[in-house]
mmCIF file of N, CA and C in Angstrom:
data_model
loop_
_atom_site.group_PDB
_atom_site.id
_atom_site.type_symbol
_atom_site.label_atom_id
_atom_site.label_comp_id
_atom_site.label_asym_id
_atom_site.label_seq_id
_atom_site.Cartn_x
_atom_site.Cartn_y
_atom_site.Cartn_z
ATOM 1 N N MET O 1488 -156.547 -35.173 -8.315
ATOM 2 C CA MET O 1488 -155.958 -33.971 -7.501
ATOM 3 C C MET O 1488 -155.507 -32.880 -8.461
ATOM 4 N N ILE O 1489 -154.892 -33.253 -9.576
ATOM 5 C CA ILE O 1489 -154.353 -32.203 -10.411
ATOM 6 C C ILE O 1489 -155.443 -31.504 -11.282
ATOM 7 N N LYS O 1490 -156.454 -32.345 -11.685
ATOM 8 C CA LYS O 1490 -157.480 -31.701 -12.517
ATOM 9 C C LYS O 1490 -158.376 -30.704 -11.518
ATOM 10 N N PRO O 1491 -158.675 -30.910 -10.437
ATOM 11 C CA PRO O 1491 -159.397 -29.792 -9.711
ATOM 12 C C PRO O 1491 -158.369 -28.510 -9.608
ATOM 13 N N ILE O 1492 -157.239 -28.628 -9.500
ATOM 14 C CA ILE O 1492 -156.304 -27.442 -9.308
ATOM 15 C C ILE O 1492 -156.211 -26.789 -10.738
ATOM 16 N N ALA O 1493 -156.088 -27.564 -11.751
ATOM 17 C CA ALA O 1493 -155.974 -26.939 -13.015
ATOM 18 C C ALA O 1493 -157.311 -26.314 -13.297
ATOM 19 N N THR O 1494 -158.463 -26.787 -12.918
ATOM 20 C CA THR O 1494 -159.736 -26.155 -13.330
ATOM 21 C C THR O 1494 -159.813 -25.002 -12.360
ATOM 22 N N ALA O 1495 -159.408 -24.863 -11.242
ATOM 23 C CA ALA O 1495 -159.490 -23.603 -10.470
ATOM 24 C C ALA O 1495 -158.547 -22.608 -10.975
ATOM 25 N N PHE O 1496 -157.417 -23.091 -11.400
ATOM 26 C CA PHE O 1496 -156.421 -22.016 -12.047
ATOM 27 C C PHE O 1496 -156.963 -21.465 -13.250
ATOM 28 N N ALA O 1497 -157.620 -22.386 -14.032
ATOM 29 C CA ALA O 1497 -158.249 -21.678 -15.303
ATOM 30 C C ALA O 1497 -159.267 -20.848 -14.886
ATOM 31 N N ALA O 1498 -160.139 -21.126 -14.004
ATOM 32 C CA ALA O 1498 -161.116 -20.157 -13.640
ATOM 33 C C ALA O 1498 -160.550 -18.748 -13.209
ATOM 34 N N LEU O 1499 -159.442 -18.927 -12.333
ATOM 35 C CA LEU O 1499 -158.710 -17.647 -11.932
ATOM 36 C C LEU O 1499 -158.199 -16.815 -13.114
ATOM 37 N N LEU O 1500 -157.624 -17.446 -14.051
ATOM 38 C CA LEU O 1500 -157.190 -16.783 -15.204
ATOM 39 C C LEU O 1500 -158.262 -16.078 -16.025
ATOM 40 N N ILE O 1501 -159.344 -16.765 -16.072
ATOM 41 C CA ILE O 1501 -160.533 -16.283 -16.869
ATOM 42 C C ILE O 1501 -161.022 -14.968 -16.225
ATOM 43 N N GLY O 1502 -161.109 -15.122 -14.749
ATOM 44 C CA GLY O 1502 -161.542 -13.966 -13.962
ATOM 45 C C GLY O 1502 -160.608 -12.985 -14.032
ATOM 46 N N ALA O 1503 -159.357 -13.271 -14.032
ATOM 47 C CA ALA O 1503 -158.317 -12.166 -14.060
ATOM 48 C C ALA O 1503 -158.468 -11.413 -15.411
ATOM 49 N N SER O 1504 -158.495 -12.198 -16.308
ATOM 50 C CA SER O 1504 -158.602 -11.597 -17.824
ATOM 51 C C SER O 1504 -159.800 -10.872 -18.023
ATOM 52 N N ALA O 1505 -161.015 -11.142 -17.476
ATOM 53 C CA ALA O 1505 -162.149 -10.138 -17.573
ATOM 54 C C ALA O 1505 -161.820 -8.954 -16.721
ATOM 55 N N PHE O 1506 -161.295 -9.197 -15.509
ATOM 56 C CA PHE O 1506 -161.003 -7.918 -14.756
ATOM 57 C C PHE O 1506 -159.936 -7.061 -15.499
ATOM 58 N N ALA O 1507 -158.936 -7.588 -16.004
ATOM 59 C CA ALA O 1507 -157.838 -6.986 -16.563
ATOM 60 C C ALA O 1507 -158.430 -6.045 -17.764
ATOM 61 N N GLN O 1508 -159.179 -6.622 -18.534
ATOM 62 C CA GLN O 1508 -159.949 -5.889 -19.790
ATOM 63 C C GLN O 1508 -160.621 -4.610 -19.253
ATOM 64 N N THR O 1509 -161.203 -4.603 -18.077
ATOM 65 C CA THR O 1509 -162.103 -3.559 -17.579
ATOM 66 C C THR O 1509 -161.288 -2.488 -16.807
ATOM 67 N N ALA O 1510 -160.275 -2.845 -16.130
ATOM 68 C CA ALA O 1510 -159.627 -1.888 -15.118
ATOM 69 C C ALA O 1510 -158.057 -2.231 -15.139
ATOM 70 N N SER O 1511 -157.441 -2.083 -16.428
ATOM 71 C CA SER O 1511 -156.075 -2.132 -16.348
ATOM 72 C C SER O 1511 -155.377 -1.081 -17.245
ATOM 73 N N VAL O 1512 -154.068 -1.123 -17.074
ATOM 74 C CA VAL O 1512 -153.228 -0.288 -17.885
ATOM 75 C C VAL O 1512 -153.162 -0.768 -19.327
ATOM 76 N N PRO O 1513 -153.012 0.066 -20.391
ATOM 77 C CA PRO O 1513 -153.073 -0.547 -21.712
ATOM 78 C C PRO O 1513 -151.830 -1.525 -21.941
ATOM 79 N N VAL O 1514 -152.113 -2.706 -22.461
ATOM 80 C CA VAL O 1514 -150.922 -3.711 -22.620
ATOM 81 C C VAL O 1514 -150.846 -4.005 -24.143
ATOM 82 N N LYS O 1515 -149.845 -3.966 -24.541
ATOM 83 C CA LYS O 1515 -149.579 -4.444 -26.041
ATOM 84 C C LYS O 1515 -149.169 -5.948 -26.168
ATOM 85 N N ASP O 1516 -149.290 -6.542 -27.325
ATOM 86 C CA ASP O 1516 -148.791 -7.896 -27.599
ATOM 87 C C ASP O 1516 -147.384 -7.934 -27.288
ATOM 88 N N PHE O 1517 -146.904 -8.910 -26.708
ATOM 89 C CA PHE O 1517 -145.404 -9.361 -26.499
ATOM 90 C C PHE O 1517 -144.917 -8.431 -25.319
ATOM 91 N N ASP O 1518 -145.775 -7.680 -24.634
ATOM 92 C CA ASP O 1518 -145.342 -7.023 -23.265
ATOM 93 C C ASP O 1518 -145.157 -8.140 -22.291
ATOM 94 N N VAL O 1519 -144.024 -7.729 -21.495
ATOM 95 C CA VAL O 1519 -143.577 -8.751 -20.361
ATOM 96 C C VAL O 1519 -144.239 -8.149 -19.049
ATOM 97 N N TYR O 1520 -144.809 -9.112 -18.223
ATOM 98 C CA TYR O 1520 -145.327 -8.777 -17.010
ATOM 99 C C TYR O 1520 -144.724 -9.764 -15.885
ATOM 100 N N VAL O 1521 -144.137 -9.043 -14.860
ATOM 101 C CA VAL O 1521 -143.573 -9.976 -13.708
ATOM 102 C C VAL O 1521 -144.508 -9.731 -12.595
ATOM 103 N N ASP O 1522 -145.041 -10.700 -12.025
ATOM 104 C CA ASP O 1522 -145.817 -10.791 -10.794
ATOM 105 C C ASP O 1522 -144.748 -10.744 -9.685
ATOM 106 N N THR O 1523 -144.533 -9.503 -8.994
ATOM 107 C CA THR O 1523 -143.276 -9.453 -8.082
ATOM 108 C C THR O 1523 -143.558 -10.278 -6.833
ATOM 109 N N PRO O 1524 -144.635 -10.560 -6.128
ATOM 110 C CA PRO O 1524 -144.771 -11.397 -5.079
ATOM 111 C C PRO O 1524 -144.338 -12.850 -5.334
ATOM 112 N N THR O 1525 -144.690 -13.344 -6.444
ATOM 113 C CA THR O 1525 -144.299 -14.707 -6.793
ATOM 114 C C THR O 1525 -143.061 -14.933 -7.737
ATOM 115 N N GLY O 1526 -142.661 -13.858 -8.516
ATOM 116 C CA GLY O 1526 -141.608 -13.943 -9.527
ATOM 117 C C GLY O 1526 -141.976 -14.516 -10.871
ATOM 118 N N PHE O 1527 -143.342 -14.925 -11.019
ATOM 119 C CA PHE O 1527 -143.724 -15.411 -12.170
ATOM 120 C C PHE O 1527 -143.637 -14.450 -13.431
ATOM 121 N N VAL O 1528 -143.182 -14.912 -14.562
ATOM 122 C CA VAL O 1528 -143.132 -13.982 -15.628
ATOM 123 C C VAL O 1528 -144.093 -14.357 -16.711
ATOM 124 N N PHE O 1529 -144.767 -13.536 -17.217
ATOM 125 C CA PHE O 1529 -145.842 -13.775 -18.236
ATOM 126 C C PHE O 1529 -145.502 -12.870 -19.547
ATOM 127 N N VAL O 1530 -146.103 -13.387 -20.690
ATOM 128 C CA VAL O 1530 -145.739 -12.525 -22.025
ATOM 129 C C VAL O 1530 -147.181 -12.423 -22.443
ATOM 130 N N LYS O 1531 -147.570 -11.207 -22.984
ATOM 131 C CA LYS O 1531 -148.828 -11.105 -23.531
ATOM 132 C C LYS O 1531 -148.730 -11.487 -25.054
ATOM 133 N N LEU O 1532 -149.306 -12.575 -25.457
ATOM 134 C CA LEU O 1532 -149.527 -13.050 -26.746
ATOM 135 C C LEU O 1532 -150.774 -12.697 -27.453
ATOM 136 N N PRO O 1533 -150.963 -12.742 -28.725
ATOM 137 C CA PRO O 1533 -152.395 -12.396 -29.414
ATOM 138 C C PRO O 1533 -153.427 -13.083 -28.824
ATOM 139 N N ALA O 1534 -153.209 -14.399 -28.406
ATOM 140 C CA ALA O 1534 -154.140 -15.301 -27.890
ATOM 141 C C ALA O 1534 -154.356 -15.210 -26.435
ATOM 142 N N GLY O 1535 -153.550 -14.370 -25.644
ATOM 143 C CA GLY O 1535 -153.755 -14.093 -24.198
ATOM 144 C C GLY O 1535 -152.363 -14.224 -23.560
ATOM 145 N N TRP O 1536 -152.451 -14.293 -22.273
ATOM 146 C CA TRP O 1536 -151.090 -14.314 -21.396
ATOM 147 C C TRP O 1536 -150.558 -15.748 -21.354
ATOM 148 N N LYS O 1537 -149.254 -15.745 -21.532
ATOM 149 C CA LYS O 1537 -148.584 -17.105 -21.453
ATOM 150 C C LYS O 1537 -147.553 -17.096 -20.370
ATOM 151 N N PHE O 1538 -147.427 -17.953 -19.304
ATOM 152 C CA PHE O 1538 -146.443 -18.136 -18.375
ATOM 153 C C PHE O 1538 -145.168 -18.516 -19.019
ATOM 154 N N VAL O 1539 -144.008 -17.874 -18.808
ATOM 155 C CA VAL O 1539 -142.786 -18.299 -19.378
ATOM 156 C C VAL O 1539 -141.754 -18.681 -18.583
ATOM 157 N N ALA O 1540 -141.469 -18.128 -17.338
ATOM 158 C CA ALA O 1540 -140.555 -18.413 -16.452
ATOM 159 C C ALA O 1540 -140.819 -17.967 -15.064
ATOM 160 N N ARG O 1541 -139.914 -18.080 -14.198
ATOM 161 C CA ARG O 1541 -139.875 -17.636 -12.881
ATOM 162 C C ARG O 1541 -138.514 -17.056 -12.436
ATOM 163 N N VAL O 1542 -138.462 -15.772 -12.001
ATOM 164 C CA VAL O 1542 -137.204 -15.120 -11.492
ATOM 165 C C VAL O 1542 -137.191 -15.094 -10.038
ATOM 166 N N ASP O 1543 -136.016 -14.976 -9.579
ATOM 167 C CA ASP O 1543 -135.690 -15.021 -8.072
ATOM 168 C C ASP O 1543 -135.729 -13.563 -7.566
ATOM 169 N N SER O 1544 -135.692 -13.511 -6.366
ATOM 170 C CA SER O 1544 -135.739 -12.167 -5.773
ATOM 171 C C SER O 1544 -134.477 -11.248 -6.168
ATOM 172 N N ALA O 1545 -133.394 -11.807 -6.269
ATOM 173 C CA ALA O 1545 -132.170 -11.130 -6.837
ATOM 174 C C ALA O 1545 -132.439 -10.489 -8.157
ATOM 175 N N GLU O 1546 -133.139 -11.341 -9.102
ATOM 176 C CA GLU O 1546 -133.385 -10.789 -10.358
ATOM 177 C C GLU O 1546 -134.504 -9.767 -10.383
ATOM 178 N N LEU O 1547 -135.391 -9.731 -9.545
ATOM 179 C CA LEU O 1547 -136.438 -8.771 -9.363
ATOM 180 C C LEU O 1547 -136.049 -7.432 -9.337
ATOM 181 N N SER O 1548 -134.918 -7.169 -8.582
ATOM 182 C CA SER O 1548 -134.362 -5.893 -8.479
ATOM 183 C C SER O 1548 -133.786 -5.274 -9.574
ATOM 184 N N HIS O 1549 -133.447 -6.120 -10.718
ATOM 185 C CA HIS O 1549 -132.665 -5.635 -11.932
ATOM 186 C C HIS O 1549 -133.565 -5.687 -13.098
ATOM 187 N N LEU O 1550 -135.092 -5.635 -12.947
ATOM 188 C CA LEU O 1550 -135.914 -5.734 -14.084
ATOM 189 C C LEU O 1550 -135.726 -4.551 -15.082
ATOM 190 N N PRO O 1551 -135.643 -4.789 -16.414
ATOM 191 C CA PRO O 1551 -135.632 -3.601 -17.308
ATOM 192 C C PRO O 1551 -136.954 -2.810 -17.077
ATOM 193 N N GLY O 1552 -136.718 -1.354 -17.460
ATOM 194 C CA GLY O 1552 -137.857 -0.475 -17.291
ATOM 195 C C GLY O 1552 -139.106 -0.862 -18.048
ATOM 196 N N THR O 1553 -138.829 -1.620 -19.138
ATOM 197 C CA THR O 1553 -140.050 -1.988 -20.014
ATOM 198 C C THR O 1553 -140.831 -3.178 -19.638
ATOM 199 N N VAL O 1554 -140.399 -3.848 -18.409
ATOM 200 C CA VAL O 1554 -141.200 -5.000 -17.834
ATOM 201 C C VAL O 1554 -142.260 -4.484 -17.000
ATOM 202 N N LEU O 1555 -143.494 -4.861 -17.123
ATOM 203 C CA LEU O 1555 -144.608 -4.484 -16.210
ATOM 204 C C LEU O 1555 -144.661 -5.040 -14.997
ATOM 205 N N THR O 1556 -144.727 -4.411 -13.910
ATOM 206 C CA THR O 1556 -144.979 -5.140 -12.712
ATOM 207 C C THR O 1556 -146.181 -4.984 -12.033
ATOM 208 N N SER O 1557 -147.079 -4.095 -12.708
ATOM 209 C CA SER O 1557 -148.556 -3.891 -12.248
ATOM 210 C C SER O 1557 -149.307 -3.799 -13.546
ATOM 211 N N LEU O 1558 -150.545 -4.413 -13.457
ATOM 212 C CA LEU O 1558 -151.521 -4.275 -14.536
ATOM 213 C C LEU O 1558 -152.602 -3.482 -14.172
ATOM 214 N N LEU O 1559 -152.659 -2.783 -12.895
ATOM 215 C CA LEU O 1559 -153.637 -1.992 -12.567
ATOM 216 C C LEU O 1559 -153.171 -0.476 -12.601
ATOM 217 N N PRO O 1560 -154.190 0.475 -12.874
ATOM 218 C CA PRO O 1560 -153.789 1.922 -12.868
ATOM 219 C C PRO O 1560 -153.222 2.284 -11.344
ATOM 220 N N PRO O 1561 -152.254 3.275 -11.244
ATOM 221 C CA PRO O 1561 -151.858 3.641 -9.799
ATOM 222 C C PRO O 1561 -152.940 3.704 -8.628
ATOM 223 N N ASP O 1562 -153.923 4.354 -9.102
ATOM 224 C CA ASP O 1562 -154.888 4.800 -8.064
ATOM 225 C C ASP O 1562 -155.794 3.537 -7.713
ATOM 226 N N THR O 1563 -155.868 2.556 -8.643
ATOM 227 C CA THR O 1563 -156.674 1.407 -8.257
ATOM 228 C C THR O 1563 -155.899 0.400 -7.192
ATOM 229 N N GLU O 1564 -154.524 0.483 -7.277
ATOM 230 C CA GLU O 1564 -153.768 -0.559 -6.509
ATOM 231 C C GLU O 1564 -153.892 -0.181 -5.000
ATOM 232 N N ALA O 1565 -154.021 1.068 -4.605
ATOM 233 C CA ALA O 1565 -154.340 1.297 -3.175
ATOM 234 C C ALA O 1565 -155.720 0.956 -2.804
ATOM 235 N N THR O 1566 -156.593 0.961 -3.571
ATOM 236 C CA THR O 1566 -157.934 0.458 -3.351
ATOM 237 C C THR O 1566 -157.964 -1.009 -3.180
ATOM 238 N N VAL O 1567 -157.264 -1.836 -4.060
ATOM 239 C CA VAL O 1567 -157.266 -3.201 -3.942
ATOM 240 C C VAL O 1567 -156.537 -3.626 -2.570
ATOM 241 N N VAL O 1568 -155.358 -2.877 -2.378
ATOM 242 C CA VAL O 1568 -154.692 -3.328 -1.230
ATOM 243 C C VAL O 1568 -155.494 -3.032 0.153
ATOM 244 N N ALA O 1569 -156.342 -2.003 0.011
ATOM 245 C CA ALA O 1569 -157.100 -1.493 1.334
ATOM 246 C C ALA O 1569 -158.122 -2.626 1.479
ATOM 247 N N ARG O 1570 -158.767 -2.966 0.384
ATOM 248 C CA ARG O 1570 -159.831 -4.080 0.479
ATOM 249 C C ARG O 1570 -159.396 -5.370 1.006
ATOM 250 N N GLN O 1571 -158.022 -5.863 0.728
ATOM 251 C CA GLN O 1571 -157.500 -6.989 1.303
ATOM 252 C C GLN O 1571 -157.172 -6.744 2.660
ATOM 253 N N GLY O 1572 -157.107 -5.686 3.193
ATOM 254 C CA GLY O 1572 -156.725 -5.366 4.626
ATOM 255 C C GLY O 1572 -155.240 -5.268 4.816
ATOM 256 N N GLY O 1573 -154.465 -4.911 3.758
ATOM 257 C CA GLY O 1573 -153.189 -4.925 3.794
ATOM 258 C C GLY O 1573 -152.705 -3.449 3.727
ATOM 259 N N GLU O 1574 -151.286 -3.322 3.812
ATOM 260 C CA GLU O 1574 -150.804 -1.935 3.719
ATOM 261 C C GLU O 1574 -150.280 -1.721 2.437
ATOM 262 N N GLN O 1575 -150.277 -0.562 1.709
ATOM 263 C CA GLN O 1575 -149.703 -0.412 0.526
ATOM 264 C C GLN O 1575 -148.109 0.121 0.670
ATOM 265 N N ALA O 1576 -147.316 -0.631 -0.019
ATOM 266 C CA ALA O 1576 -145.955 -0.380 -0.094
ATOM 267 C C ALA O 1576 -145.636 1.069 -0.533
ATOM 268 N N LYS O 1577 -144.714 1.741 0.315
ATOM 269 C CA LYS O 1577 -144.351 3.068 0.086
ATOM 270 C C LYS O 1577 -143.197 3.089 -0.986
ATOM 271 N N PRO O 1578 -143.134 3.952 -2.139
ATOM 272 C CA PRO O 1578 -142.159 4.042 -2.916
ATOM 273 C C PRO O 1578 -140.844 4.512 -2.432
#
């Protein structure tokens, strides 16, 4: 049961990595990214992204300005949300 999940997750990461290289904001090694819907925290290492922790919703509102919360350029985010059939959050 765990092996199929791990395989699917690995495929997702590979696909996300390929997409991120073609349509992403510039990211440097050791930049920190927080996926706001899940609270998962990743660090960009020379070998790739590494999951390091999970933060709760209270901590999400106090993230430092240097933490990335999106890897897509601003104009791309609206397109992705529209294709998924959701509404884009207003700032």
